[in-house]
PDB file of C-alpha atoms in Angstrom:
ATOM      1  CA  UNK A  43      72.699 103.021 102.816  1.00 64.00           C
ATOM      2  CA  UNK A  44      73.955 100.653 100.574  1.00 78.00           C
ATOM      3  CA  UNK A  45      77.884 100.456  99.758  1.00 92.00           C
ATOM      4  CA  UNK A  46      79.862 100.110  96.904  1.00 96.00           C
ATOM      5  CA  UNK A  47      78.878  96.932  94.664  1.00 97.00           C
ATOM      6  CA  UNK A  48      81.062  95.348  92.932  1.00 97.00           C
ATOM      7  CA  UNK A  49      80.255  92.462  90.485  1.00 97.00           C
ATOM      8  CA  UNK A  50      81.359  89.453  89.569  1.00 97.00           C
ATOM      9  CA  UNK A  51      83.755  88.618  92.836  1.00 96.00           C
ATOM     10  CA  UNK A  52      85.685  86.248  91.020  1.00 97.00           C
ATOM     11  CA  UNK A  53      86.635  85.473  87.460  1.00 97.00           C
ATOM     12  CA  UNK A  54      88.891  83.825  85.589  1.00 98.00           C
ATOM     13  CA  UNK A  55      89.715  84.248  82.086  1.00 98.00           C
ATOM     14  CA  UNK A  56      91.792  82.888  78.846  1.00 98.00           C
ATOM     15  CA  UNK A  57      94.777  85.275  77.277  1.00 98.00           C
ATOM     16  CA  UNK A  58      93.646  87.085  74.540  1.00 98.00           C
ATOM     17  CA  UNK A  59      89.751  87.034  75.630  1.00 98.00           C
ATOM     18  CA  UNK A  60      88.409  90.326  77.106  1.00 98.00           C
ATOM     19  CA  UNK A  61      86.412  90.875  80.182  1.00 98.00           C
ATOM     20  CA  UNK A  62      84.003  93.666  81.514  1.00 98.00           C
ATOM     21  CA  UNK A  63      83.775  94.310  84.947  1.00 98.00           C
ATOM     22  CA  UNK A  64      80.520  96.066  87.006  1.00 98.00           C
ATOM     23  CA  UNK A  65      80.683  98.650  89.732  1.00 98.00           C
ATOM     24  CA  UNK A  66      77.771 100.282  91.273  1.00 97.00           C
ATOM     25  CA  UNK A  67      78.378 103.489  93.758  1.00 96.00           C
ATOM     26  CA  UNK A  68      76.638 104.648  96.278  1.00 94.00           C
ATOM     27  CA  UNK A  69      73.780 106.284  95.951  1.00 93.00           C
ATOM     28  CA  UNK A  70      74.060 110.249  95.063  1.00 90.00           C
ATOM     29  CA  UNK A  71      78.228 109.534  94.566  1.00 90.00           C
ATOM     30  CA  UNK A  72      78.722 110.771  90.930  1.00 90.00           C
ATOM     31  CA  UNK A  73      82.719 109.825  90.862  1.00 91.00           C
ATOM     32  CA  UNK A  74      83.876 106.287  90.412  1.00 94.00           C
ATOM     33  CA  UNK A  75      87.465 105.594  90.626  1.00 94.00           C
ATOM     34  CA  UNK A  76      89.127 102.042  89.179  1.00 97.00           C
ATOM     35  CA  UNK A  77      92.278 100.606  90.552  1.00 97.00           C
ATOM     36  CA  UNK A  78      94.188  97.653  90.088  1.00 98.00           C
ATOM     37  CA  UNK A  79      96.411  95.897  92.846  1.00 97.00           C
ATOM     38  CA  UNK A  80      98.511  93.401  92.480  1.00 96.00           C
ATOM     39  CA  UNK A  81     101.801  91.446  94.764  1.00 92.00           C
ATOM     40  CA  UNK A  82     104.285  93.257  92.314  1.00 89.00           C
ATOM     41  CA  UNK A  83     102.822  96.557  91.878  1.00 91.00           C
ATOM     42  CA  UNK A  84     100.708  97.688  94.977  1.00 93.00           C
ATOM     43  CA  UNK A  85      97.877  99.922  94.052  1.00 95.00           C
ATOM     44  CA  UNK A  86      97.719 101.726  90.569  1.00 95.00           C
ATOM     45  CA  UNK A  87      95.110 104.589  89.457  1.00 94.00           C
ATOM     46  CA  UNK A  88      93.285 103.151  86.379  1.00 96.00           C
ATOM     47  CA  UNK A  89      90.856 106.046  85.650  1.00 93.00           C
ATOM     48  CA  UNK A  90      87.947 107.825  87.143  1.00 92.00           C
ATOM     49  CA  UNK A  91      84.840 109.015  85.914  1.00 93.00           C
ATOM     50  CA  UNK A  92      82.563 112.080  86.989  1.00 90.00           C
ATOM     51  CA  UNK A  93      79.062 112.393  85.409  1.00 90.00           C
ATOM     52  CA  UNK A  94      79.709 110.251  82.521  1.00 93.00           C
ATOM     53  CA  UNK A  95      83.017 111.726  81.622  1.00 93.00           C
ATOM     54  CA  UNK A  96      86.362 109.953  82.707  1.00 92.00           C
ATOM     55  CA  UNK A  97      88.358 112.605  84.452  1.00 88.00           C
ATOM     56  CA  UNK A  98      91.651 110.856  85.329  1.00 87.00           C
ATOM     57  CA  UNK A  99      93.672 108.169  83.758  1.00 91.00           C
ATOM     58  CA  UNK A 100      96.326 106.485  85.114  1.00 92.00           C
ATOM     59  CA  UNK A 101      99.420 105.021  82.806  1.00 93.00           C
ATOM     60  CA  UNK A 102      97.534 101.819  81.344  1.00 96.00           C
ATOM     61  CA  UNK A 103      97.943 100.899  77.818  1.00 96.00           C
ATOM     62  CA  UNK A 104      94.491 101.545  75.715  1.00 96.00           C
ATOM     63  CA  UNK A 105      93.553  97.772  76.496  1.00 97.00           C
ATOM     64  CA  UNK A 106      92.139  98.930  79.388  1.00 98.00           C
ATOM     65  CA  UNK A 107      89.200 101.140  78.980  1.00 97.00           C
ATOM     66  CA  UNK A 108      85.841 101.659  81.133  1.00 97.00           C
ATOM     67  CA  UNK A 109      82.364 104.132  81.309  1.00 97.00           C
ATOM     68  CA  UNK A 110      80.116 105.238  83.407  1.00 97.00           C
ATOM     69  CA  UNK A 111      75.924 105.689  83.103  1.00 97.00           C
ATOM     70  CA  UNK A 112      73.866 107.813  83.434  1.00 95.00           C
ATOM     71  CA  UNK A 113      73.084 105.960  87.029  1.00 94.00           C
ATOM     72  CA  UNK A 114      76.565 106.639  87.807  1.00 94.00           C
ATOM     73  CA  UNK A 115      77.320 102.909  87.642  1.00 97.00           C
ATOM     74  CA  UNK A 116      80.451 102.029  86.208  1.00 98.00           C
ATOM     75  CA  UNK A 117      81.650  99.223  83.943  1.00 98.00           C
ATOM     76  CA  UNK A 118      85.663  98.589  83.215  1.00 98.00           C
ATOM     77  CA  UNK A 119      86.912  97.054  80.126  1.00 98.00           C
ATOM     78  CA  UNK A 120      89.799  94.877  79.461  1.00 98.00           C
ATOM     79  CA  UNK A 121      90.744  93.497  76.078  1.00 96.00           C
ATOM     80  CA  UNK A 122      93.455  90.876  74.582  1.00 97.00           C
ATOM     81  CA  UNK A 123      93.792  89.866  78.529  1.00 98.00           C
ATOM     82  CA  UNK A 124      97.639  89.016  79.467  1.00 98.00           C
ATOM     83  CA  UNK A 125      98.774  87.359  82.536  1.00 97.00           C
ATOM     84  CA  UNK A 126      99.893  90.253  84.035  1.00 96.00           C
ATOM     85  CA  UNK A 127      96.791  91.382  83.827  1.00 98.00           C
ATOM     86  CA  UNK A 128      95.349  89.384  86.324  1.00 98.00           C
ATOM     87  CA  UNK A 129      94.696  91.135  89.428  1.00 98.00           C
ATOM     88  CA  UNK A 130      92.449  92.565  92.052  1.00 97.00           C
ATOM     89  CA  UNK A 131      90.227  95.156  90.756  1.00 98.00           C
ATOM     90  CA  UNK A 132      89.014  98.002  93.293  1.00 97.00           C
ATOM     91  CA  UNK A 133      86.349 100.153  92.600  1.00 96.00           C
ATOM     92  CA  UNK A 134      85.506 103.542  94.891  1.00 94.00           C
ATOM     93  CA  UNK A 135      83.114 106.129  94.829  1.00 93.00           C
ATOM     94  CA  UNK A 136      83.215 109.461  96.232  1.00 88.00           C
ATOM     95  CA  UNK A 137      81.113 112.382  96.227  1.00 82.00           C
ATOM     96  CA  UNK A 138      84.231 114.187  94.815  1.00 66.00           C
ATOM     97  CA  UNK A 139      83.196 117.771  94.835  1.00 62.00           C
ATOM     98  CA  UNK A 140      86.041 120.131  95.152  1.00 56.00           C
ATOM     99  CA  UNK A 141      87.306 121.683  98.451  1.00 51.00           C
ATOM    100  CA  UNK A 142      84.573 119.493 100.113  1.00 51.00           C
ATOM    101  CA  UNK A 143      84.599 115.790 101.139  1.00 57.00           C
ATOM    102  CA  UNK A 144      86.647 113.749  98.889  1.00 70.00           C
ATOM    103  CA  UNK A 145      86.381 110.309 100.970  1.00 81.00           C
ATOM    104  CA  UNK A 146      86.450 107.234  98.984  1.00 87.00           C
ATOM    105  CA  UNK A 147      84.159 104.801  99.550  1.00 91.00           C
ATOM    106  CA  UNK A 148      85.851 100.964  98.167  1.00 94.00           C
ATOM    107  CA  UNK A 149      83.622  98.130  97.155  1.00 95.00           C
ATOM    108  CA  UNK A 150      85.312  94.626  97.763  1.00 94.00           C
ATOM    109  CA  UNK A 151      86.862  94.288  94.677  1.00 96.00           C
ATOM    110  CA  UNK A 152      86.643  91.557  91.317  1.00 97.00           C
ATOM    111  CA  UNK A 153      89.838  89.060  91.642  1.00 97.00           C
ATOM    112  CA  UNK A 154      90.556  88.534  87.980  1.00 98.00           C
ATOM    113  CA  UNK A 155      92.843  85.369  87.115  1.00 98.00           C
ATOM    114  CA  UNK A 156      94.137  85.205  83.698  1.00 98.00           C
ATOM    115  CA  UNK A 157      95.228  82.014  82.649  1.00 97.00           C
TER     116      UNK A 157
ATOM    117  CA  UNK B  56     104.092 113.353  90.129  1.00 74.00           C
ATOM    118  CA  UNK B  57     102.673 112.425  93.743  1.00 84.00           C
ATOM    119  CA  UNK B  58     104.994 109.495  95.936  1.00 93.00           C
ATOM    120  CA  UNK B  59     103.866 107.402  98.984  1.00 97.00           C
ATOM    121  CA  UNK B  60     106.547 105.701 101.132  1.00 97.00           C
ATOM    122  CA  UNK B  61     105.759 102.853 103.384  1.00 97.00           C
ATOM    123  CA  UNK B  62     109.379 101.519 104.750  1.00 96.00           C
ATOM    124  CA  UNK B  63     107.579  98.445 106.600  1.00 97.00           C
ATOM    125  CA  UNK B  64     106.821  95.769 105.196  1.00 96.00           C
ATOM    126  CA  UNK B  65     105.539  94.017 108.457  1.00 97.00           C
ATOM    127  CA  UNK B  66     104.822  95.084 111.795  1.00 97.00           C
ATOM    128  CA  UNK B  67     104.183  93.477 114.748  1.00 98.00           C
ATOM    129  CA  UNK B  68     102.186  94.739 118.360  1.00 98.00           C
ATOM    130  CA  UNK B  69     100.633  93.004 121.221  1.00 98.00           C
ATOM    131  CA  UNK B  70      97.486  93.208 121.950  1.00 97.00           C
ATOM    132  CA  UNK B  71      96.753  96.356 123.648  1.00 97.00           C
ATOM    133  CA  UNK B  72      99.778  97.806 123.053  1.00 98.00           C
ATOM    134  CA  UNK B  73     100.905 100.825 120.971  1.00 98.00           C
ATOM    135  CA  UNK B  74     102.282 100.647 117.640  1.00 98.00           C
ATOM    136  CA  UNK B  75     103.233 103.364 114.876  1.00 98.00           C
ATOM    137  CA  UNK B  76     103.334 102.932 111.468  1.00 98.00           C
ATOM    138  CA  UNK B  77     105.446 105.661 109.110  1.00 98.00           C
ATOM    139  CA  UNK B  78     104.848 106.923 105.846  1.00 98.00           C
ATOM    140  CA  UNK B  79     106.505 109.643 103.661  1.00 98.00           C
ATOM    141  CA  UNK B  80     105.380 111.347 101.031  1.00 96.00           C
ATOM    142  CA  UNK B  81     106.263 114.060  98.347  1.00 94.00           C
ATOM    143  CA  UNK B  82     104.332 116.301  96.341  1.00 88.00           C
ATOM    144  CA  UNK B  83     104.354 119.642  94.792  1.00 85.00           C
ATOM    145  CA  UNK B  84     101.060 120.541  95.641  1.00 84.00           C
ATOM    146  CA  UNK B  85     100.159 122.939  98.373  1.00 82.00           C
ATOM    147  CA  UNK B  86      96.659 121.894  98.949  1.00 84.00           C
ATOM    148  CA  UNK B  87      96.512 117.939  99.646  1.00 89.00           C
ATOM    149  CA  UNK B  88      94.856 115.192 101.918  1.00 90.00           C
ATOM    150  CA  UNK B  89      96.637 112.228 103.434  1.00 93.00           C
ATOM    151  CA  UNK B  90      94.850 108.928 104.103  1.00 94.00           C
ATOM    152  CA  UNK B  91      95.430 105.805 106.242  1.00 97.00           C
ATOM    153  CA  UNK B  92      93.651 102.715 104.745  1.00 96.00           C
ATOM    154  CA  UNK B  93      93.054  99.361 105.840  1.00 97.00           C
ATOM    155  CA  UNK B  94      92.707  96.285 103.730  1.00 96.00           C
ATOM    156  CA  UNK B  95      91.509  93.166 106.089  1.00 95.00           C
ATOM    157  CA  UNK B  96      91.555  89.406 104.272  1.00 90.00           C
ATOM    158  CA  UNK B  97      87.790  90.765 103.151  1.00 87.00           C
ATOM    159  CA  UNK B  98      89.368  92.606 100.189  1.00 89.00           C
ATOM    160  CA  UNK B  99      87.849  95.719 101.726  1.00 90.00           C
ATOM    161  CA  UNK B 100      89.687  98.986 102.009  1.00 93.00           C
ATOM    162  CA  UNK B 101      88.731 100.993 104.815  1.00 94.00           C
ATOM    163  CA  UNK B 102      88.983 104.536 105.528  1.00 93.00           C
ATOM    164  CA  UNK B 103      90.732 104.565 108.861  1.00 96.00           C
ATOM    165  CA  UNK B 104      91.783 108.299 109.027  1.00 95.00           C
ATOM    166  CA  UNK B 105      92.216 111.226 107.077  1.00 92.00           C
ATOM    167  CA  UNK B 106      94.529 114.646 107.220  1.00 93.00           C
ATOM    168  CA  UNK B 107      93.786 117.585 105.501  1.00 90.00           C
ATOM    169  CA  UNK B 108      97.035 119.262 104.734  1.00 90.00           C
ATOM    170  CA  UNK B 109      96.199 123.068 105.365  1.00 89.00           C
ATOM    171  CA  UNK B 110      95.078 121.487 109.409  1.00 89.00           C
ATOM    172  CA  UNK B 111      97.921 121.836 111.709  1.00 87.00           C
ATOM    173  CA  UNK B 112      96.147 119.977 114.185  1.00 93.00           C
ATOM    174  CA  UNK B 113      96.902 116.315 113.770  1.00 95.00           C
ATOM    175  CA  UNK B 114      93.558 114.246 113.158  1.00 94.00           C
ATOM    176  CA  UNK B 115      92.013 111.480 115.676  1.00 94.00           C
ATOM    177  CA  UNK B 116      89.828 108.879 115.310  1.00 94.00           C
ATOM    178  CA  UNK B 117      89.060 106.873 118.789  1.00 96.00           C
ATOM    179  CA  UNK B 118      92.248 104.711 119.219  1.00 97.00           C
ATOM    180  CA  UNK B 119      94.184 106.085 115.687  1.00 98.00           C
ATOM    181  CA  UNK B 120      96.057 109.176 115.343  1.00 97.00           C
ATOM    182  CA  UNK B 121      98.416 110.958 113.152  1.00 97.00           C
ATOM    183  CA  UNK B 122     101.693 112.653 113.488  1.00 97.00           C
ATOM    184  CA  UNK B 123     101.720 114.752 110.672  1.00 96.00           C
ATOM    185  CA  UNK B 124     105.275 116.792 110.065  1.00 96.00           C
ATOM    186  CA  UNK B 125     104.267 118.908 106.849  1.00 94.00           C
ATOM    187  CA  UNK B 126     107.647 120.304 106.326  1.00 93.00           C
ATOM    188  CA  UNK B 127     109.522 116.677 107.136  1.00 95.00           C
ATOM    189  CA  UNK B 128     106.561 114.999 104.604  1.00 95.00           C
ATOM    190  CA  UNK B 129     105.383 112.613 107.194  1.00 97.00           C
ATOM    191  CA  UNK B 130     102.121 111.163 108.052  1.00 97.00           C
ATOM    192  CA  UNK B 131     102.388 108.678 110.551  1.00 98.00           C
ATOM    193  CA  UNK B 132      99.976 106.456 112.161  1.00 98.00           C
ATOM    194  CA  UNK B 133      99.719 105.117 115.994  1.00 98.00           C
ATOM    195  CA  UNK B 134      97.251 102.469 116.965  1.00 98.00           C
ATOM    196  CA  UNK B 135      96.962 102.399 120.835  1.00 98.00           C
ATOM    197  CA  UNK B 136      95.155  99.734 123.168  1.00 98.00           C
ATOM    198  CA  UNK B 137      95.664  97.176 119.922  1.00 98.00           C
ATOM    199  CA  UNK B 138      93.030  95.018 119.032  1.00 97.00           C
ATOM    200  CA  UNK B 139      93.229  91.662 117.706  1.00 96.00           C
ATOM    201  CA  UNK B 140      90.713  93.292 114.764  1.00 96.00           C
ATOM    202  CA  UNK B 141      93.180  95.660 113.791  1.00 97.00           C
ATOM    203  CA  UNK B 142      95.508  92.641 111.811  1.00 97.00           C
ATOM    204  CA  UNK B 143      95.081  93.700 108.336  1.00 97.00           C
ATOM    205  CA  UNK B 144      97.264  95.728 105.825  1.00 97.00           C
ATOM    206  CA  UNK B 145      97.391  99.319 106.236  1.00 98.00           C
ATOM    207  CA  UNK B 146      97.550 101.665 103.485  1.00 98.00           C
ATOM    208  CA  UNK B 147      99.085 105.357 103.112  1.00 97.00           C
ATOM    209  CA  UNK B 148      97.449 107.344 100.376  1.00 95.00           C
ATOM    210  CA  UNK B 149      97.505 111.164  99.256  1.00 92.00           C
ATOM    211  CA  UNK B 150      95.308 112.783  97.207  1.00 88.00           C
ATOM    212  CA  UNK B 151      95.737 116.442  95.131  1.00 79.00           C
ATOM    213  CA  UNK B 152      92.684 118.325  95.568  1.00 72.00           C
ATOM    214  CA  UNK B 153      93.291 119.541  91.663  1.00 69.00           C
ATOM    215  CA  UNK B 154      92.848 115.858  90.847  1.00 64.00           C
ATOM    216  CA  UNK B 155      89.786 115.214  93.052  1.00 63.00           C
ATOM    217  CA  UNK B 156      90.042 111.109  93.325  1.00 73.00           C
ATOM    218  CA  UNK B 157      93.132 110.243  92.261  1.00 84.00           C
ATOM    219  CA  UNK B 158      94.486 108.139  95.322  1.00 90.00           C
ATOM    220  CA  UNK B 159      98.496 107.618  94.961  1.00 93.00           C
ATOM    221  CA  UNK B 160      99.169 104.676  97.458  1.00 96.00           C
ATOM    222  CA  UNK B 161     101.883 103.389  99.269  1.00 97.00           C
ATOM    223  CA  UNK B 162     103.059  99.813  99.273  1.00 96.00           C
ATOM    224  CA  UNK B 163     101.892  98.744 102.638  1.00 97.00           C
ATOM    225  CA  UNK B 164     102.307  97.385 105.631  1.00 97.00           C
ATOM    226  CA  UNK B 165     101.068  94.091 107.224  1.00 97.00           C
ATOM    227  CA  UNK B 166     100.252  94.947 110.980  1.00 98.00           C
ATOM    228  CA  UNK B 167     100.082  91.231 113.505  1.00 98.00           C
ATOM    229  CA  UNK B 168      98.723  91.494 116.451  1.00 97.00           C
ATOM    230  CA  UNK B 169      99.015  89.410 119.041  1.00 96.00           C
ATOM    231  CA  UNK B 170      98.276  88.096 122.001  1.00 93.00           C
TER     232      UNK B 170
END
């Protein structure tokens, strides 16, 4: 079956513009998890989202918000983009019921470039 | 508050020899999982293994294992019979099954392989 999708691949955007990013789980995974890696930091929790409902958050200032459809798809939001911002994004999906398999499934990622 | 601890920065093994990479961790919970990812130049994470913490039997997956020392916090992993394939950034990652995908990540290590 078809894996994690995650679109654009690339992007590169101006301080102080905002930018939405897609991700698409796989089929029947209701969860979607966002993280952000970068050089400096590693790998941070952004937030994650279970039927519609963001479950998580990680410690992100409010700039960086996301949803999730009805589909279970997932979009992330970033607004009033810094350079610090820029990054690879990660999306994963997992079935993420508890006690039960909580595997997470990673899509290849959006490289974001602020400039 | 969940902590991953990845001491190496880089390691280095020849082909089809044996190398082990550490991790340390530290949580409160009493009911966790412990992950080994790997990141290739694709972007991709990968799940390579995973631990459940209750299991006193340490996991195996073909040519990767675990040593996992619950009361020492430790969840090391050995590649044997290396493979030029296996050059990529490894990741160790816990997860609290009261915050069902929430990864917590350590800060990696580069494996080289060579021949």
């Amino acid at each position: 079956k078809a894996g994690v999708t995650q679109t654009p691949r690339y992007l590169i955007k101006t301080r102080g513009q905002q930018v939405t990013l897609s991700c698409s789980p796989i089929s029947g995974h209701r969860s979607v998890s966002w993280y952000q890696q970068t050089p400096g930091q590693g790998l941070q929790f952004l937030f994650e989202y279970f039927s519609e409902t963001q479950r998580n958050k990680g410690n992100f200032p409010g700039r960086f918000s996301g949803r999730q459809f009805s589909n279970s798809r997932s979009e992330m939001n970033v607004s009033t983009l810094e350079l610090g911002d820029s990054a690879l994004y990660l999306c994963a999906s997992s079935l993420a019921l508890t006690g039960l398999n909580t595997e997470a499934f990673f899509g290849q990622g959006t490289r974001l470039t602020v400039v | 508050a969940q902590t991953v601890t990845q001491s190496q920065p880089e390691m280095s093994v020849q082909e089809a020899e044996t190398v082990t990479l550490s991790c340390t961790y530290d949580t409160s919970e009493s009911d966790y999982y412990l992950f080994w990812y790997k990141q290739p130049p694709s972007r991709q994470m990968i799940l390579v293994i995973r631990q459940e913490a209750y299991k006193q039997q340490n996991a195996t997956e073909n040519r990767f294992s675990v040593n996992f020392q619950k009361a020492a916090k430790s969840f090391s992993l050995k590649i044997s019979d290396s493979q030029l394939g296996d050059a990529a950034m490894y990741f160790c990652a816990s997860l609290n099954t009261g915050t069902a995908s929430k990864l917590t990540f350590g800060t990696g290590t580069r494996l080289q392989v060579t021949l």
